[in-house]
GROMACS .gro file of C-alpha atoms in nm:
model
  304
    1MET     CA    1   0.989  -0.013  -5.336
    2MET     CA    2   0.958  -0.386  -5.276
    3PRO     CA    3   0.818  -0.574  -5.575
    4ARG     CA    4   0.475  -0.729  -5.521
    5THR     CA    5   0.489  -1.107  -5.499
    6VAL     CA    6   0.251  -1.358  -5.657
    7VAL     CA    7   0.270  -1.734  -5.617
    8ILE     CA    8   0.145  -1.930  -5.918
    9ALA     CA    9   0.067  -2.298  -5.870
   10GLY     CA   10   0.059  -2.483  -6.200
   11ALA     CA   11   0.270  -2.226  -6.385
   12THR     CA   12   0.382  -2.454  -6.668
   13GLY     CA   13   0.039  -2.510  -6.827
   14PHE     CA   14  -0.124  -2.314  -7.108
   15ILE     CA   15  -0.277  -2.053  -6.874
   16GLY     CA   16  -0.006  -2.069  -6.607
   17SER     CA   17   0.281  -1.991  -6.844
   18TYR     CA   18   0.084  -1.694  -6.983
   19PHE     CA   19   0.013  -1.565  -6.630
   20LYS     CA   20   0.377  -1.602  -6.530
   21ARG     CA   21   0.495  -1.398  -6.829
   22ARG     CA   22   0.233  -1.126  -6.776
   23PHE     CA   23   0.296  -1.090  -6.402
   24LEU     CA   24   0.669  -1.052  -6.472
   25GLU     CA   25   0.596  -0.791  -6.740
   26GLU     CA   26   0.381  -0.602  -6.486
   27GLY     CA   27   0.677  -0.592  -6.245
   28TRP     CA   28   0.567  -0.861  -5.998
   29GLN     CA   29   0.801  -1.108  -5.837
   30VAL     CA   30   0.676  -1.455  -5.934
   31ARG     CA   31   0.726  -1.770  -5.730
   32THR     CA   32   0.596  -2.104  -5.849
   33VAL     CA   33   0.466  -2.433  -5.706
   34GLY     CA   34   0.463  -2.734  -5.937
   35ARG     CA   35   0.580  -3.080  -6.026
   36ASP     CA   36   0.880  -2.991  -6.238
   37ALA     CA   37   1.230  -2.921  -6.108
   38SER     CA   38   1.218  -2.554  -6.218
   39ALA     CA   39   0.940  -2.473  -5.966
   40ASP     CA   40   1.036  -2.286  -5.649
   41ALA     CA   41   0.851  -2.550  -5.444
   42GLN     CA   42   0.737  -2.902  -5.533
   43TRP     CA   43   0.397  -3.044  -5.440
   44ASN     CA   44   0.550  -3.308  -5.212
   45ASP     CA   45   0.727  -3.051  -4.991
   46ASP     CA   46   0.479  -2.874  -4.762
   47GLY     CA   47   0.751  -2.678  -4.584
   48ALA     CA   48   0.889  -2.538  -4.910
   49ILE     CA   49   0.538  -2.439  -5.024
   50THR     CA   50   0.475  -2.251  -4.698
   51LYS     CA   51   0.810  -2.074  -4.737
   52VAL     CA   52   0.725  -1.968  -5.093
   53LEU     CA   53   0.380  -1.842  -4.984
   54ASP     CA   54   0.493  -1.656  -4.672
   55GLY     CA   55   0.493  -1.282  -4.740
   56ALA     CA   56   0.340  -1.316  -5.087
   57GLU     CA   57   0.049  -1.087  -5.164
   58LEU     CA   58  -0.145  -1.312  -5.399
   59LEU     CA   59  -0.183  -1.685  -5.463
   60VAL     CA   60  -0.320  -1.804  -5.798
   61ASN     CA   61  -0.378  -2.179  -5.822
   62LEU     CA   62  -0.410  -2.302  -6.181
   63ALA     CA   63  -0.301  -2.661  -6.115
   64GLY     CA   64  -0.506  -2.939  -6.272
   65ARG     CA   65  -0.463  -3.214  -6.526
   66SER     CA   66  -0.609  -3.143  -6.871
   67VAL     CA   67  -0.969  -3.265  -6.917
   68ASN     CA   68  -0.900  -3.318  -7.286
   69CYS     CA   69  -0.892  -3.699  -7.257
   70ARG     CA   70  -1.123  -3.998  -7.234
   71TYR     CA   71  -1.283  -4.018  -6.890
   72ASP     CA   72  -1.166  -4.368  -6.802
   73GLU     CA   73  -1.112  -4.464  -6.439
   74ARG     CA   74  -0.743  -4.364  -6.425
   75HIS     CA   75  -0.799  -4.030  -6.596
   76ARG     CA   76  -1.099  -3.951  -6.375
   77ARG     CA   77  -0.887  -4.011  -6.065
   78GLU     CA   78  -0.602  -3.793  -6.203
   79ILE     CA   79  -0.840  -3.513  -6.302
   80LEU     CA   80  -0.999  -3.509  -5.956
   81ASP     CA   81  -0.679  -3.551  -5.753
   82SER     CA   82  -0.483  -3.292  -5.954
   83ARG     CA   83  -0.742  -3.033  -5.850
   84VAL     CA   84  -0.861  -3.137  -5.504
   85LEU     CA   85  -0.531  -3.255  -5.354
   86THR     CA   86  -0.334  -2.953  -5.477
   87THR     CA   87  -0.597  -2.721  -5.328
   88ARG     CA   88  -0.579  -2.914  -5.000
   89ILE     CA   89  -0.199  -2.887  -4.991
   90LEU     CA   90  -0.213  -2.512  -5.056
   91GLY     CA   91  -0.474  -2.470  -4.781
   92GLY     CA   92  -0.241  -2.632  -4.529
   93ALA     CA   93   0.053  -2.422  -4.646
   94VAL     CA   94  -0.139  -2.092  -4.634
   95ALA     CA   95  -0.261  -2.179  -4.284
   96ALA     CA   96   0.100  -2.229  -4.175
   97CYS     CA   97   0.216  -1.888  -4.304
   98ALA     CA   98   0.318  -1.614  -4.058
   99GLU     CA   99   0.223  -1.362  -4.330
  100PRO     CA  100  -0.028  -1.535  -4.558
  101PRO     CA  101  -0.137  -1.402  -4.899
  102ARG     CA  102  -0.420  -1.146  -4.890
  103THR     CA  103  -0.603  -1.317  -5.176
  104TRP     CA  104  -0.620  -1.677  -5.294
  105ILE     CA  105  -0.769  -1.718  -5.642
  106ASN     CA  106  -0.838  -2.085  -5.713
  107SER     CA  107  -0.933  -2.219  -6.053
  108SER     CA  108  -1.278  -2.362  -6.096
  109THR     CA  109  -1.477  -2.407  -6.416
  110GLY     CA  110  -1.779  -2.265  -6.592
  111THR     CA  111  -1.870  -2.627  -6.663
  112ILE     CA  112  -2.010  -2.641  -6.308
  113TYR     CA  113  -2.337  -2.501  -6.446
  114ARG     CA  114  -2.596  -2.716  -6.620
  115HIS     CA  115  -2.630  -2.754  -6.997
  116ALA     CA  116  -2.814  -2.428  -7.074
  117GLU     CA  117  -2.958  -2.310  -7.403
  118ASP     CA  118  -3.250  -2.129  -7.237
  119GLY     CA  119  -3.071  -1.856  -7.043
  120PRO     CA  120  -2.742  -1.733  -6.894
  121GLN     CA  121  -2.606  -1.877  -6.570
  122SER     CA  122  -2.488  -1.609  -6.327
  123GLU     CA  123  -2.323  -1.665  -5.991
  124ALA     CA  124  -2.648  -1.584  -5.806
  125THR     CA  125  -2.907  -1.749  -6.032
  126GLY     CA  126  -2.711  -2.015  -6.220
  127GLU     CA  127  -2.809  -2.379  -6.165
  128LEU     CA  128  -2.537  -2.634  -6.107
  129GLY     CA  129  -2.538  -2.932  -6.338
  130SER     CA  130  -2.469  -3.303  -6.285
  131GLY     CA  131  -2.219  -3.559  -6.410
  132PHE     CA  132  -1.847  -3.619  -6.370
  133SER     CA  133  -1.721  -3.271  -6.469
  134VAL     CA  134  -1.966  -3.102  -6.231
  135ASP     CA  135  -1.875  -3.343  -5.948
  136VAL     CA  136  -1.508  -3.250  -5.997
  137ALA     CA  137  -1.587  -2.877  -5.994
  138ARG     CA  138  -1.798  -2.910  -5.676
  139ALA     CA  139  -1.526  -3.111  -5.500
  140TRP     CA  140  -1.268  -2.852  -5.608
  141GLU     CA  141  -1.471  -2.561  -5.471
  142ASP     CA  142  -1.561  -2.755  -5.153
  143GLU     CA  143  -1.191  -2.813  -5.085
  144LEU     CA  144  -1.121  -2.441  -5.119
  145ALA     CA  145  -1.413  -2.359  -4.889
  146ALA     CA  146  -1.281  -2.608  -4.631
  147ALA     CA  147  -0.938  -2.442  -4.609
  148ALA     CA  148  -0.907  -2.277  -4.266
  149VAL     CA  149  -0.730  -1.955  -4.365
  150PRO     CA  150  -0.913  -1.669  -4.190
  151ARG     CA  151  -0.668  -1.399  -4.301
  152THR     CA  152  -0.692  -1.487  -4.672
  153ARG     CA  153  -0.987  -1.409  -4.902
  154LYS     CA  154  -1.063  -1.716  -5.113
  155VAL     CA  155  -1.223  -1.677  -5.456
  156PRO     CA  156  -1.308  -1.970  -5.683
  157LEU     CA  157  -1.283  -1.844  -6.041
  158ARG     CA  158  -1.534  -2.026  -6.262
  159ILE     CA  159  -1.337  -2.002  -6.582
  160ALA     CA  160  -1.495  -2.041  -6.925
  161ILE     CA  161  -1.294  -2.186  -7.215
  162VAL     CA  162  -0.973  -1.982  -7.241
  163LEU     CA  163  -0.864  -1.863  -7.583
  164GLY     CA  164  -0.501  -1.806  -7.670
  165ALA     CA  165  -0.217  -1.954  -7.872
  166GLY     CA  166  -0.276  -2.302  -7.730
  167GLY     CA  167  -0.554  -2.481  -7.548
  168VAL     CA  168  -0.886  -2.551  -7.717
  169MET     CA  169  -0.807  -2.341  -8.024
  170VAL     CA  170  -0.555  -2.594  -8.150
  171PRO     CA  171  -0.800  -2.880  -8.225
  172LEU     CA  172  -1.068  -2.637  -8.350
  173ARG     CA  173  -0.827  -2.470  -8.591
  174ASN     CA  174  -0.693  -2.807  -8.703
  175LEU     CA  175  -1.047  -2.927  -8.782
  176ALA     CA  176  -1.115  -2.609  -8.979
  177ARG     CA  177  -0.792  -2.648  -9.179
  178LEU     CA  178  -0.897  -3.004  -9.266
  179GLY     CA  179  -1.231  -2.876  -9.396
  180LEU     CA  180  -1.420  -3.015  -9.093
  181GLY     CA  181  -1.483  -2.676  -8.937
  182GLY     CA  182  -1.862  -2.681  -8.965
  183HIS     CA  183  -2.095  -2.674  -8.668
  184MET     CA  184  -2.089  -2.964  -8.424
  185GLY     CA  185  -2.405  -3.151  -8.328
  186LEU     CA  186  -2.703  -2.917  -8.367
  187GLY     CA  187  -2.473  -2.615  -8.344
  188THR     CA  188  -2.711  -2.437  -8.105
  189GLN     CA  189  -2.508  -2.512  -7.791
  190LYS     CA  190  -2.358  -2.201  -7.632
  191PHE     CA  191  -1.984  -2.150  -7.618
  192SER     CA  192  -1.869  -1.937  -7.323
  193TRP     CA  193  -1.512  -1.822  -7.358
  194ILE     CA  194  -1.258  -1.567  -7.234
  195HIS     CA  195  -0.940  -1.432  -7.393
  196GLY     CA  196  -0.626  -1.522  -7.195
  197GLU     CA  197  -0.537  -1.156  -7.144
  198ASP     CA  198  -0.880  -1.080  -7.001
  199LEU     CA  199  -0.846  -1.377  -6.765
  200PHE     CA  200  -0.516  -1.234  -6.641
  201ARG     CA  201  -0.684  -0.893  -6.598
  202VAL     CA  202  -0.973  -1.060  -6.411
  203ALA     CA  203  -0.727  -1.215  -6.164
  204LEU     CA  204  -0.572  -0.873  -6.092
  205PHE     CA  205  -0.918  -0.713  -6.071
  206VAL     CA  206  -1.047  -0.972  -5.823
  207HIS     CA  207  -0.735  -0.924  -5.612
  208GLU     CA  208  -0.778  -0.544  -5.605
  209HIS     CA  209  -1.154  -0.561  -5.534
  210GLY     CA  210  -1.181  -0.699  -5.183
  211GLU     CA  211  -1.561  -0.674  -5.194
  212LEU     CA  212  -1.577  -0.962  -5.445
  213THR     CA  213  -1.647  -1.280  -5.250
  214GLY     CA  214  -1.769  -1.627  -5.334
  215PRO     CA  215  -1.746  -1.771  -5.685
  216VAL     CA  216  -1.672  -1.533  -5.973
  217ASN     CA  217  -1.759  -1.623  -6.332
  218ALA     CA  218  -1.470  -1.548  -6.571
  219ALA     CA  219  -1.626  -1.537  -6.917
  220SER     CA  220  -1.686  -1.281  -7.189
  221PRO     CA  221  -2.032  -1.120  -7.166
  222TYR     CA  222  -2.088  -1.222  -7.530
  223PRO     CA  223  -2.099  -1.600  -7.569
  224VAL     CA  224  -2.176  -1.741  -7.915
  225ASP     CA  225  -2.337  -2.060  -8.030
  226ASN     CA  226  -2.131  -2.338  -8.184
  227ARG     CA  227  -2.237  -2.242  -8.538
  228GLU     CA  228  -2.100  -1.890  -8.497
  229LEU     CA  229  -1.790  -2.017  -8.317
  230MET     CA  230  -1.690  -2.247  -8.603
  231SER     CA  231  -1.776  -1.983  -8.863
  232LEU     CA  232  -1.546  -1.733  -8.688
  233VAL     CA  233  -1.269  -1.993  -8.651
  234ARG     CA  234  -1.288  -2.056  -9.028
  235GLN     CA  235  -1.286  -1.682  -9.103
  236SER     CA  236  -0.982  -1.619  -8.883
  237LEU     CA  237  -0.797  -1.886  -9.084
  238GLY     CA  238  -0.932  -1.782  -9.424
  239VAL     CA  239  -1.104  -2.120  -9.470
  240PRO     CA  240  -1.427  -2.067  -9.668
  241PHE     CA  241  -1.613  -2.388  -9.591
  242GLY     CA  242  -1.650  -2.649  -9.318
  243VAL     CA  243  -1.836  -2.977  -9.311
  244PRO     CA  244  -2.076  -3.001  -9.013
  245THR     CA  245  -2.018  -3.288  -8.771
  246PRO     CA  246  -2.326  -3.470  -8.638
  247ALA     CA  247  -2.321  -3.578  -8.273
  248TRP     CA  248  -2.288  -3.950  -8.356
  249LEU     CA  249  -1.978  -3.884  -8.566
  250LEU     CA  250  -1.828  -3.672  -8.288
  251GLU     CA  251  -1.886  -3.961  -8.048
  252ALA     CA  252  -1.696  -4.192  -8.282
  253GLY     CA  253  -1.424  -3.938  -8.354
  254ALA     CA  254  -1.378  -3.849  -7.988
  255VAL     CA  255  -1.295  -4.211  -7.910
  256LEU     CA  256  -1.031  -4.204  -8.184
  257ILE     CA  257  -0.872  -3.878  -8.071
  258ARG     CA  258  -0.912  -3.977  -7.704
  259THR     CA  259  -1.128  -3.691  -7.580
  260GLN     CA  260  -1.485  -3.630  -7.462
  261THR     CA  261  -1.762  -3.486  -7.681
  262GLU     CA  262  -1.878  -3.291  -7.375
  263LEU     CA  263  -1.599  -3.046  -7.452
  264VAL     CA  264  -1.784  -2.933  -7.768
  265LEU     CA  265  -2.146  -3.049  -7.722
  266LYS     CA  266  -2.226  -2.915  -7.372
  267SER     CA  267  -2.401  -2.578  -7.383
  268ARG     CA  268  -2.206  -2.350  -7.149
  269TRP     CA  269  -2.376  -2.014  -7.101
  270VAL     CA  270  -2.175  -1.842  -6.829
  271GLU     CA  271  -2.263  -1.484  -6.734
  272PRO     CA  272  -1.992  -1.269  -6.567
  273ARG     CA  273  -2.249  -1.081  -6.357
  274LYS     CA  274  -2.023  -1.007  -6.056
  275LEU     CA  275  -1.743  -0.870  -6.275
  276LEU     CA  276  -1.979  -0.649  -6.477
  277ASP     CA  277  -2.150  -0.518  -6.163
  278ALA     CA  278  -1.809  -0.437  -6.011
  279GLY     CA  279  -1.712  -0.238  -6.322
  280PHE     CA  280  -1.473  -0.474  -6.497
  281ALA     CA  281  -1.419  -0.379  -6.863
  282PHE     CA  282  -1.327  -0.657  -7.106
  283GLU     CA  283  -1.046  -0.582  -7.350
  284HIS     CA  284  -1.162  -0.860  -7.586
  285PRO     CA  285  -1.542  -0.883  -7.539
  286THR     CA  286  -1.628  -1.019  -7.884
  287LEU     CA  287  -1.517  -1.353  -8.021
  288ALA     CA  288  -1.438  -1.214  -8.368
  289GLY     CA  289  -1.202  -0.959  -8.215
  290ALA     CA  290  -1.043  -1.214  -7.981
  291LEU     CA  291  -0.981  -1.468  -8.261
  292ASN     CA  292  -0.837  -1.201  -8.490
  293GLU     CA  293  -0.603  -1.083  -8.213
  294ILE     CA  294  -0.486  -1.442  -8.155
  295ALA     CA  295  -0.442  -1.511  -8.528
  296ASN     CA  296  -0.243  -1.188  -8.574
  297ALA     CA  297  -0.032  -1.240  -8.262
  298HIS     CA  298   0.049  -1.599  -8.361
  299PRO     CA  299   0.053  -1.611  -8.742
  300LYS     CA  300   0.047  -1.949  -8.912
  301PRO     CA  301   0.396  -2.053  -9.028
  302SER     CA  302   0.427  -2.034  -9.406
  303HIS     CA  303   0.538  -2.350  -9.587
  304THR     CA  304   0.785  -2.203  -9.834
   0.00000   0.00000   0.00000
Protein backbone atom coordinates (compact mmCIF):
# COMPACT_ATOMS: atom_id res chain seq x y z
CA MET A 1 0.00 0.00 0.00
CA MET A 2 1.27 3.47 -0.83
CA PRO A 3 1.99 5.57 2.26
CA ARG A 4 -0.29 8.58 2.71
CA THR A 5 1.51 11.86 2.10
CA VAL A 6 1.24 15.07 4.11
CA VAL A 7 3.01 18.32 3.31
CA ILE A 8 3.89 20.43 6.35
CA ALA A 9 4.80 24.06 5.79
CA GLY A 10 6.70 25.49 8.74
CA ALA A 11 7.86 22.11 10.03
CA THR A 12 10.78 23.39 12.11
CA GLY A 13 8.76 25.38 14.67
CA PHE A 14 7.45 24.21 18.04
CA ILE A 15 4.20 22.80 16.59
CA GLY A 16 5.60 21.86 13.18
CA SER A 17 8.38 19.66 14.55
CA TYR A 18 5.86 17.87 16.79
CA PHE A 19 3.50 17.31 13.83
CA LYS A 20 6.33 16.01 11.66
CA ARG A 21 7.35 13.45 14.29
CA ARG A 22 3.76 12.32 14.92
CA PHE A 23 2.86 11.97 11.23
CA LEU A 24 5.98 9.84 10.70
CA GLU A 25 5.06 7.69 13.71
CA GLU A 26 1.58 7.21 12.22
CA GLY A 27 3.16 5.91 8.99
CA TRP A 28 2.67 8.97 6.77
CA GLN A 29 5.20 10.17 4.25
CA VAL A 30 6.10 13.74 5.23
CA ARG A 31 7.29 16.43 2.84
CA THR A 32 8.17 19.90 4.05
CA VAL A 33 8.15 23.50 2.82
CA GLY A 34 10.29 25.99 4.69
CA ARG A 35 13.16 28.44 4.81
CA ASP A 36 15.92 26.10 5.91
CA ALA A 37 18.03 23.94 3.61
CA SER A 38 16.60 20.68 5.04
CA ALA A 39 13.10 21.45 3.67
CA ASP A 40 11.96 19.57 0.55
CA ALA A 41 10.98 22.91 -1.02
CA GLN A 42 11.97 26.48 -0.16
CA TRP A 43 9.53 29.40 -0.06
CA ASN A 44 11.24 31.17 -2.96
CA ASP A 45 10.77 28.23 -5.37
CA ASP A 46 7.14 28.00 -6.54
CA GLY A 47 7.88 25.12 -8.90
CA ALA A 48 9.45 23.01 -6.16
CA ILE A 49 6.49 23.70 -3.84
CA THR A 50 4.01 22.56 -6.51
CA LYS A 51 6.07 19.41 -7.07
CA VAL A 52 6.07 18.63 -3.34
CA LEU A 53 2.29 19.21 -3.11
CA ASP A 54 1.31 17.27 -6.23
CA GLY A 55 -0.19 13.92 -5.23
CA ALA A 56 -0.12 14.69 -1.50
CA GLU A 57 -3.32 13.98 0.40
CA LEU A 58 -3.08 16.71 3.03
CA LEU A 59 -1.45 20.12 3.39
CA VAL A 60 -0.90 21.57 6.86
CA ASN A 61 0.43 25.13 6.92
CA LEU A 62 1.95 26.11 10.27
CA ALA A 63 4.28 28.81 8.94
CA GLY A 64 4.41 32.11 10.82
CA ARG A 65 6.89 34.14 12.79
CA SER A 66 6.51 33.96 16.58
CA VAL A 67 4.28 36.68 18.07
CA ASN A 68 6.32 36.57 21.26
CA CYS A 69 8.06 39.90 20.60
CA ARG A 70 7.46 43.63 20.84
CA TYR A 71 5.10 44.80 18.12
CA ASP A 72 7.39 47.40 16.56
CA GLU A 73 7.06 48.26 12.87
CA ARG A 74 9.58 45.66 11.63
CA HIS A 75 8.14 42.86 13.76
CA ARG A 76 4.58 43.72 12.74
CA ARG A 77 5.56 43.47 9.07
CA GLU A 78 7.35 40.12 9.65
CA ILE A 79 4.43 38.70 11.64
CA LEU A 80 1.95 39.66 8.91
CA ASP A 81 4.09 38.67 5.91
CA SER A 82 5.17 35.33 7.40
CA ARG A 83 1.50 34.34 7.53
CA VAL A 84 -0.16 36.06 4.57
CA LEU A 85 2.59 35.65 1.97
CA THR A 86 3.23 31.98 2.77
CA THR A 87 -0.51 31.28 2.47
CA ARG A 88 -0.56 33.13 -0.87
CA ILE A 89 2.41 31.12 -2.18
CA LEU A 90 0.77 27.83 -1.15
CA GLY A 91 -2.48 28.89 -2.84
CA GLY A 92 -0.67 29.40 -6.13
CA ALA A 93 1.17 26.09 -5.79
CA VAL A 94 -1.97 24.09 -4.94
CA ALA A 95 -3.75 25.68 -7.92
CA ALA A 96 -0.92 24.51 -10.18
CA CYS A 97 -1.11 20.86 -9.01
CA ALA A 98 -2.36 18.15 -11.38
CA GLU A 99 -3.40 16.18 -8.27
CA PRO A 100 -3.90 18.71 -5.48
CA PRO A 101 -4.27 17.82 -1.78
CA ARG A 102 -7.81 16.89 -0.69
CA THR A 103 -7.56 19.05 2.43
CA TRP A 104 -5.64 22.21 3.24
CA ILE A 105 -5.51 23.03 6.95
CA ASN A 106 -4.14 26.53 7.49
CA SER A 107 -3.16 27.92 10.86
CA SER A 108 -5.19 30.76 12.26
CA THR A 109 -5.54 31.86 15.87
CA GLY A 110 -8.09 31.90 18.66
CA THR A 111 -6.93 35.46 19.27
CA ILE A 112 -9.19 36.49 16.37
CA TYR A 113 -12.06 36.69 18.88
CA ARG A 114 -12.61 39.67 21.15
CA HIS A 115 -11.45 39.90 24.77
CA ALA A 116 -14.22 37.84 26.41
CA GLU A 117 -14.85 37.24 30.10
CA ASP A 118 -18.64 37.13 29.67
CA GLY A 119 -19.08 34.02 27.52
CA PRO A 120 -17.45 31.51 25.17
CA GLN A 121 -16.75 32.37 21.54
CA SER A 122 -17.83 29.63 19.14
CA GLU A 123 -17.34 29.59 15.37
CA ALA A 124 -21.00 30.52 14.78
CA THR A 125 -21.61 33.03 17.59
CA GLY A 126 -18.14 34.33 18.46
CA GLU A 127 -17.44 38.02 17.91
CA LEU A 128 -14.22 39.04 16.22
CA GLY A 129 -12.07 41.51 18.10
CA SER A 130 -9.97 44.49 17.02
CA GLY A 131 -6.32 45.49 17.12
CA PHE A 132 -3.12 44.30 15.46
CA SER A 133 -3.37 40.57 16.32
CA VAL A 134 -6.95 40.40 15.06
CA ASP A 135 -6.04 42.30 11.86
CA VAL A 136 -3.29 39.73 11.21
CA ALA A 137 -5.68 36.82 11.81
CA ARG A 138 -8.32 38.31 9.48
CA ALA A 139 -5.74 38.95 6.73
CA TRP A 140 -4.46 35.37 7.16
CA GLU A 141 -7.94 33.86 6.82
CA ASP A 142 -8.84 36.21 3.94
CA GLU A 143 -5.76 35.05 2.03
CA LEU A 144 -6.80 31.41 2.49
CA ALA A 145 -10.34 32.23 1.36
CA ALA A 146 -8.97 33.98 -1.74
CA ALA A 147 -6.99 30.93 -2.91
CA ALA A 148 -8.65 29.58 -6.07
CA VAL A 149 -8.36 25.84 -5.40
CA PRO A 150 -11.77 24.30 -6.17
CA ARG A 151 -10.64 20.69 -5.66
CA THR A 152 -9.19 21.32 -2.19
CA ARG A 153 -11.20 21.85 1.01
CA LYS A 154 -9.70 24.76 2.95
CA VAL A 155 -10.05 24.93 6.74
CA PRO A 156 -8.63 27.74 8.86
CA LEU A 157 -7.81 26.26 12.26
CA ARG A 158 -8.29 28.89 14.99
CA ILE A 159 -5.71 27.52 17.37
CA ALA A 160 -5.68 28.36 21.08
CA ILE A 161 -2.39 28.49 23.00
CA VAL A 162 -0.62 25.17 22.39
CA LEU A 163 0.87 23.36 25.37
CA GLY A 164 3.88 21.10 25.05
CA ALA A 165 7.57 20.94 25.87
CA GLY A 166 8.22 24.38 24.39
CA GLY A 167 6.16 27.38 23.42
CA VAL A 168 4.32 29.43 26.02
CA MET A 169 5.03 27.00 28.86
CA VAL A 170 8.69 27.95 28.96
CA PRO A 171 8.25 31.57 30.19
CA LEU A 172 5.34 30.60 32.48
CA ARG A 173 7.36 27.82 34.13
CA ASN A 174 10.39 30.09 34.41
CA LEU A 175 8.31 32.74 36.19
CA ALA A 176 6.93 30.12 38.57
CA ARG A 177 10.43 28.81 39.36
CA LEU A 178 11.52 32.38 40.17
CA GLY A 179 8.61 32.72 42.61
CA LEU A 180 6.70 35.04 40.25
CA GLY A 181 4.08 32.47 39.32
CA GLY A 182 1.09 34.26 40.82
CA HIS A 183 -1.85 35.50 38.80
CA MET A 184 -1.27 38.21 36.20
CA GLY A 185 -3.32 41.40 36.15
CA LEU A 186 -6.72 40.70 37.72
CA GLY A 187 -6.31 36.99 37.05
CA THR A 188 -9.89 36.70 35.76
CA GLN A 189 -8.92 36.63 32.07
CA LYS A 190 -9.66 33.31 30.39
CA PHE A 191 -6.87 31.11 29.09
CA SER A 192 -7.90 28.91 26.14
CA TRP A 193 -5.39 26.20 25.41
CA ILE A 194 -4.90 22.85 23.67
CA HIS A 195 -2.39 20.07 24.25
CA GLY A 196 -0.05 19.53 21.28
CA GLU A 197 -1.19 15.92 20.87
CA ASP A 198 -4.83 16.96 20.72
CA LEU A 199 -3.97 19.59 18.09
CA PHE A 200 -2.34 16.87 15.99
CA ARG A 201 -5.44 14.68 16.47
CA VAL A 202 -7.66 17.64 15.50
CA ALA A 203 -5.75 18.03 12.22
CA LEU A 204 -6.30 14.35 11.38
CA PHE A 205 -9.96 14.57 12.46
CA VAL A 206 -10.64 17.63 10.30
CA HIS A 207 -9.01 15.89 7.34
CA GLU A 208 -11.15 12.76 7.79
CA HIS A 209 -14.39 14.71 8.34
CA GLY A 210 -15.15 16.31 4.99
CA GLU A 211 -18.34 17.86 6.37
CA LEU A 212 -16.31 20.29 8.49
CA THR A 213 -16.06 23.56 6.58
CA GLY A 214 -15.17 27.13 7.43
CA PRO A 215 -13.14 28.04 10.50
CA VAL A 216 -12.67 25.39 13.20
CA ASN A 217 -11.77 26.33 16.78
CA ALA A 218 -8.95 24.15 18.15
CA ALA A 219 -9.12 24.54 21.92
CA SER A 220 -9.89 22.37 24.93
CA PRO A 221 -13.55 22.59 26.00
CA TYR A 222 -12.33 23.49 29.50
CA PRO A 223 -10.53 26.84 29.54
CA VAL A 224 -9.35 28.19 32.90
CA ASP A 225 -8.81 31.68 34.20
CA ASN A 226 -5.31 33.06 34.69
CA ARG A 227 -5.45 32.45 38.46
CA GLU A 228 -6.09 28.75 37.98
CA LEU A 229 -3.56 28.54 35.15
CA MET A 230 -0.72 29.89 37.28
CA SER A 231 -1.78 27.78 40.27
CA LEU A 232 -1.63 24.63 38.11
CA VAL A 233 1.72 25.65 36.60
CA ARG A 234 3.12 26.02 40.15
CA GLN A 235 1.65 22.67 41.22
CA SER A 236 3.12 20.85 38.21
CA LEU A 237 6.55 22.19 39.23
CA GLY A 238 6.09 21.66 42.97
CA VAL A 239 6.40 25.42 43.64
CA PRO A 240 4.17 26.32 46.60
CA PHE A 241 3.87 30.07 46.17
CA GLY A 242 3.86 32.73 43.47
CA VAL A 243 3.83 36.50 43.70
CA PRO A 244 0.98 38.04 41.66
CA THR A 245 1.98 40.48 38.91
CA PRO A 246 -0.16 43.61 38.49
CA ALA A 247 -0.83 44.80 34.94
CA TRP A 248 1.43 47.87 35.25
CA LEU A 249 4.38 45.68 36.27
CA LEU A 250 3.69 43.31 33.38
CA GLU A 251 3.75 46.31 31.02
CA ALA A 252 7.17 47.28 32.38
CA GLY A 253 8.46 43.71 32.41
CA ALA A 254 7.21 42.98 28.90
CA VAL A 255 9.31 45.83 27.54
CA LEU A 256 12.35 44.35 29.26
CA ILE A 257 11.77 40.81 28.00
CA ARG A 258 10.67 42.13 24.59
CA THR A 259 7.16 40.70 24.41
CA GLN A 260 3.55 41.92 24.53
CA THR A 261 1.35 41.80 27.64
CA GLU A 262 -1.53 40.85 25.33
CA LEU A 263 -0.12 37.32 25.38
CA VAL A 264 -1.10 36.97 29.06
CA LEU A 265 -3.69 39.71 29.70
CA LYS A 266 -6.14 39.16 26.81
CA SER A 267 -9.10 37.00 27.82
CA ARG A 268 -9.34 34.25 25.21
CA TRP A 269 -12.45 32.12 25.64
CA VAL A 270 -12.51 29.86 22.60
CA GLU A 271 -15.21 27.18 22.35
CA PRO A 272 -14.54 24.14 20.10
CA ARG A 273 -18.22 23.83 19.15
CA LYS A 274 -17.72 22.34 15.66
CA LEU A 275 -15.32 19.66 16.93
CA LEU A 276 -17.60 18.69 19.82
CA ASP A 277 -20.66 18.56 17.56
CA ALA A 278 -18.74 16.35 15.09
CA GLY A 279 -17.84 13.92 17.89
CA PHE A 280 -14.19 14.76 18.52
CA ALA A 281 -12.97 13.41 21.87
CA PHE A 282 -10.11 15.25 23.58
CA GLU A 283 -7.33 13.11 25.03
CA HIS A 284 -6.21 15.92 27.35
CA PRO A 285 -9.38 17.94 28.13
CA THR A 286 -8.30 19.30 31.53
CA LEU A 287 -5.39 21.62 32.13
CA ALA A 288 -4.22 19.78 35.26
CA GLY A 289 -3.98 16.54 33.30
CA ALA A 290 -2.27 18.21 30.34
CA LEU A 291 0.35 19.96 32.50
CA ASN A 292 1.06 16.77 34.45
CA GLU A 293 1.51 14.83 31.20
CA ILE A 294 3.93 17.49 29.92
CA ALA A 295 5.86 17.62 33.21
CA ASN A 296 6.16 13.81 33.31
CA ALA A 297 7.08 13.50 29.64
CA HIS A 298 9.74 16.22 29.95
CA PRO A 299 11.10 16.03 33.50
CA LYS A 300 13.19 18.92 34.79
CA PRO A 301 16.92 18.11 34.64
CA SER A 302 18.36 17.54 38.10
CA HIS A 303 21.33 19.67 39.13
CA THR A 304 23.51 17.04 40.78
